[in-house]
XYZ file of C-alpha atoms in Angstrom:
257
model
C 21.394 18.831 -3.523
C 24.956 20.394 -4.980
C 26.701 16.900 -4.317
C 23.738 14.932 -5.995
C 22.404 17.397 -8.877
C 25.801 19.438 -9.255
C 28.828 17.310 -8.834
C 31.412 19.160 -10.771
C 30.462 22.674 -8.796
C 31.116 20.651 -5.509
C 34.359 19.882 -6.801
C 34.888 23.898 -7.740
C 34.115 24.948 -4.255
C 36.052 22.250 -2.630
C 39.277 23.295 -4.715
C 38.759 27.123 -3.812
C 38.409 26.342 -0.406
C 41.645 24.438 -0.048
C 42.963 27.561 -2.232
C 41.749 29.897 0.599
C 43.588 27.533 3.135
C 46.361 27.876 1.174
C 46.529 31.981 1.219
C 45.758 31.717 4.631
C 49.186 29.755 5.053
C 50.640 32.196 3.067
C 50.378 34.872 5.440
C 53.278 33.606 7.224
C 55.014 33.849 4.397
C 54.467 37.272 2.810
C 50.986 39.202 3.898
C 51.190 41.505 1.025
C 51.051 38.525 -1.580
C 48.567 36.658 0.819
C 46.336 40.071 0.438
C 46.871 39.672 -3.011
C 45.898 36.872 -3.458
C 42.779 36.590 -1.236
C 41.479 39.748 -2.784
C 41.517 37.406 -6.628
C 40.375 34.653 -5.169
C 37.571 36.327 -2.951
C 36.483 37.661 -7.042
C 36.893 34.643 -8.507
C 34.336 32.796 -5.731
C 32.077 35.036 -5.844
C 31.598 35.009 -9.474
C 31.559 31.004 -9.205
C 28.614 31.491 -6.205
C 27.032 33.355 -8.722
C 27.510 31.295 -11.644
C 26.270 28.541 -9.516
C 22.977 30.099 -8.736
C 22.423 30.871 -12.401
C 22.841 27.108 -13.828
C 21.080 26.299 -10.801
C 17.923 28.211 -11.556
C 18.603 27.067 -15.327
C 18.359 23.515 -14.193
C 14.685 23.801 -12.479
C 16.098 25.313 -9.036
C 12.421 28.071 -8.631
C 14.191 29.118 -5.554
C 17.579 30.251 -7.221
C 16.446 32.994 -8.629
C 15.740 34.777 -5.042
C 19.643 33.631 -4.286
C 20.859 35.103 -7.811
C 19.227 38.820 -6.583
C 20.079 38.597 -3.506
C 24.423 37.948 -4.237
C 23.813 40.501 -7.067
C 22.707 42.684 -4.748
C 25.073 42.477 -2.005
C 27.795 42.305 -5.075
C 26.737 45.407 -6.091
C 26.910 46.639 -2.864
C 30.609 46.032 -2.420
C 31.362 47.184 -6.224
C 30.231 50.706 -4.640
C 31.702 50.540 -1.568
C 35.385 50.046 -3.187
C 34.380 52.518 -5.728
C 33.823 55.270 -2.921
C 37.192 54.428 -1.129
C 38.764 54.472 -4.765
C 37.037 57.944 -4.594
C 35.459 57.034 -8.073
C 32.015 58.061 -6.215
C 31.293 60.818 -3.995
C 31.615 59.642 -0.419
C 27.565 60.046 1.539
C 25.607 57.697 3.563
C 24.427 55.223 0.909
C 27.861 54.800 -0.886
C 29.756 54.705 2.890
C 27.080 52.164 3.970
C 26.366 50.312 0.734
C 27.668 46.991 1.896
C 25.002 47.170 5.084
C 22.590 48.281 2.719
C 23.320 45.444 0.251
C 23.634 42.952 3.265
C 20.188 43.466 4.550
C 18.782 43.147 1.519
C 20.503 40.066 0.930
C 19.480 38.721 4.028
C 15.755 39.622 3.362
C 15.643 38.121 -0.103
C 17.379 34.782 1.432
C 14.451 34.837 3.746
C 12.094 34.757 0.705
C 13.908 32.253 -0.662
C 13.611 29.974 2.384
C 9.714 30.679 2.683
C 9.789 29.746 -1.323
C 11.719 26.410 -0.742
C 9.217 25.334 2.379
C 6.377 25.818 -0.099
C 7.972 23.866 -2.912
C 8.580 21.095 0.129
C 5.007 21.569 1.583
C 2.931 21.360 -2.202
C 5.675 18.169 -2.475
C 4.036 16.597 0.599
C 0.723 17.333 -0.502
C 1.197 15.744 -3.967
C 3.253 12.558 -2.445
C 0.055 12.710 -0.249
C -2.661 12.985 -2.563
C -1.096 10.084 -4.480
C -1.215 7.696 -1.882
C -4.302 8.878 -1.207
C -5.391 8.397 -4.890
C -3.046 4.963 -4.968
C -5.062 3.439 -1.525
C -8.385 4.905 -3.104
C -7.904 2.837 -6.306
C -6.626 -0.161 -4.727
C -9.908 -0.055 -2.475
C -12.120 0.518 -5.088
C -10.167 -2.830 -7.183
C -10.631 -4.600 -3.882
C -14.290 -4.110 -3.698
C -14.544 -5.257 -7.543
C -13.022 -8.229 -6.432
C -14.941 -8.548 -3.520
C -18.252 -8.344 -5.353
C -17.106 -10.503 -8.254
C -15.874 -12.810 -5.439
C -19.007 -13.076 -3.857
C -20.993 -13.231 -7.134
C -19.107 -16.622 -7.403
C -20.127 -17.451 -3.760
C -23.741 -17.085 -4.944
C -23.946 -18.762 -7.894
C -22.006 -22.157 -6.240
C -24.204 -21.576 -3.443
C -26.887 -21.894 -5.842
C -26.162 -24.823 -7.417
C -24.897 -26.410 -4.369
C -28.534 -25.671 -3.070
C -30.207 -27.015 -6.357
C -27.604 -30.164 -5.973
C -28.894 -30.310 -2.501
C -32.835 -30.091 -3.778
C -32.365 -32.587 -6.146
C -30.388 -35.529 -3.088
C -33.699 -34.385 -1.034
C -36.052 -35.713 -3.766
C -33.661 -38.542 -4.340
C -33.332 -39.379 -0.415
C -37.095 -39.657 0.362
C -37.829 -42.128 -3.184
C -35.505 -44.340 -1.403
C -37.352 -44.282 1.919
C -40.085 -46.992 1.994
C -43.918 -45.609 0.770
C -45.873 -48.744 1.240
C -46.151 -48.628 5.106
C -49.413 -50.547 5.679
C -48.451 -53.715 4.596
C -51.004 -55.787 7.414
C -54.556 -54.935 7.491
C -54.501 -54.997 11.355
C -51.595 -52.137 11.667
C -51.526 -48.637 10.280
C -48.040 -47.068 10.477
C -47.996 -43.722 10.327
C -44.789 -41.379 9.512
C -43.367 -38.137 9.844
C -39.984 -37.054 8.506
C -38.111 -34.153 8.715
C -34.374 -33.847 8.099
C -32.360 -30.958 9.919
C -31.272 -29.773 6.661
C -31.738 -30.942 2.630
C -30.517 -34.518 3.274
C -29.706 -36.114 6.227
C -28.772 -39.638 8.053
C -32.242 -41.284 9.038
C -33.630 -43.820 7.259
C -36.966 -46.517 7.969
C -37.868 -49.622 6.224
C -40.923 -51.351 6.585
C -40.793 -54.839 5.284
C -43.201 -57.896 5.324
C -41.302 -61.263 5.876
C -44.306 -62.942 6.172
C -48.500 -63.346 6.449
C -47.895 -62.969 10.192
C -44.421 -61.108 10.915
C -43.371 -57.074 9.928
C -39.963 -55.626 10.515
C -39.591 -52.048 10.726
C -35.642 -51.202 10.118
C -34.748 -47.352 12.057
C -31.349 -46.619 11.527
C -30.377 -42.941 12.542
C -26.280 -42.392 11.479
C -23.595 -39.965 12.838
C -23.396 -36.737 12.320
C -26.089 -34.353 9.946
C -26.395 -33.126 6.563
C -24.209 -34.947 3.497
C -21.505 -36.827 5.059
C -23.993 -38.937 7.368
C -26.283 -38.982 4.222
C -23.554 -40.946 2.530
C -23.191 -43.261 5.241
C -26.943 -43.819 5.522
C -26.513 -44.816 1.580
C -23.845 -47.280 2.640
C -26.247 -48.746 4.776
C -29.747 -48.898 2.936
C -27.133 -50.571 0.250
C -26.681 -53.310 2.506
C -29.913 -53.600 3.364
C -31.803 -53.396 0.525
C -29.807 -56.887 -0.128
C -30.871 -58.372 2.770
C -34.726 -56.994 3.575
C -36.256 -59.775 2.521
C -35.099 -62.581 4.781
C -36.328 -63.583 7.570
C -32.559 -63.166 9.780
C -32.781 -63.009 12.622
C -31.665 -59.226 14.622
C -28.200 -60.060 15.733
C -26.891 -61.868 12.552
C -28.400 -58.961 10.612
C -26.492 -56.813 12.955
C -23.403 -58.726 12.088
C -23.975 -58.400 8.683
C -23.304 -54.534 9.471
C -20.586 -55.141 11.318
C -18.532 -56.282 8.648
């Protein structure tokens, strides 16, 4: 989070670190100066930790403000402890112990500051939850609209495909011959029924003569529309030939071709 939402701190703590490294180096040099030096720089860092915290909880941060008591408090801490060896305050067991004191309490305010940052995660994991929850929700509820519009479009080209259907039955059976009893001396009876709307049977009866009936059966491949076409194809042929007297094989030639 400090090298994403914070660069130019990073870069602050980075340079007093290689500052400390350098005052560490130092101590080969002269310890006095190193001392020095360390003791200014140990000031200066913590007043840039606790800078830090302070644009941090400025910038949004809920769970800097636990980290901005808790370094003021173990600050403070220190501030009395070198105050008492200074022998600005009276030397007793809160002002000999003060950094413990301030320590502990640091520690236990870090600790609320933790349990504050795994709630801020955990109501983050229930929102990212509850909207894909709320995102699958809506795009179930937009698939069912389509669903039912889709199937409202089923229905109504069902229908029509049914009324198309209704209308090639009606059409179908004017085409099949009525006039049966054509010769006093033969009754022809029929019964028709198609496996579904239209079909690929079809019967002629035709009189060639006083003395001479044909009855045409032709049955084609297949059921429903595509073998009603091809029973079309061939009533078309022989509606144009019904009437003569041919004789079964050239008529069957005819067909043929």
């Amino acid at each position: 989070e400090l090298k994403v939402k914070f660069f130019s701190l990073r870069q602050i703590c980075i340079f007093l670190q290689f500052l400390f490294f350098l005052t560490f180096l130092l101590l080969f040099i002269s310890i006095k100066y190193s001392l020095i030096i360390q003791n200014l720089l140990g000031f200066v860092a913590a007043t840039f930790v606790l800078t830090a915290g302070i644009i941090s909880f400025m910038k949004g941060n809920r769970s800097a403000r636990f980290f901005i008591v808790a370094w003021f408090t173990f600050l403070f801490g220190v501030i009395l402890f070198t105050l008492t060896i200074l022998n600005v305050l009276p030397a007793n067991f809160f002002t000999i112990h003060t950094i413990q004191i301030g320590s502990f309490l640091e520690l236990v305010l870090l600790s609320f500051a933790l349990s504050d940052r795994y709630q801020i995660i955990q109501s983050e994991s229930n929102r990212v939850q509850k909207e894909l929850l709320d995102t699958e929700r809506k795009a179930n509820e937009t698939l069912e609209i389509k669903v039912k519009e889709r199937t409202i479009e089923l229905n109504e080209s069902l229908r029509i495909i049914k009324n198309d259907l209704a209308i090639a039955k009606k059409i179908q059976s004017a085409t099949l011959s009525s006039n049966l009893n054509q010769n006093e001396k033969l009754e022809i009876v029929v019964r028709y029924n198609a496996m579904s709307e239209v079909g690929g049977d079809f019967y002629s009866v035709n009189k060639l003569d006083d003395s001479t009936l044909r009855i045409f059966l032709a049955d084609a491949t297949g059921h429903g529309v595509q073998a009603a076409l091809i029973m079309m194809a061939i009533q078309g042929i022989y509606d144009g030939i019904k009437n003569f007297a041919l004789p079964v094989n050239e008529i069957m030639e005819i067909f043929s071709k």
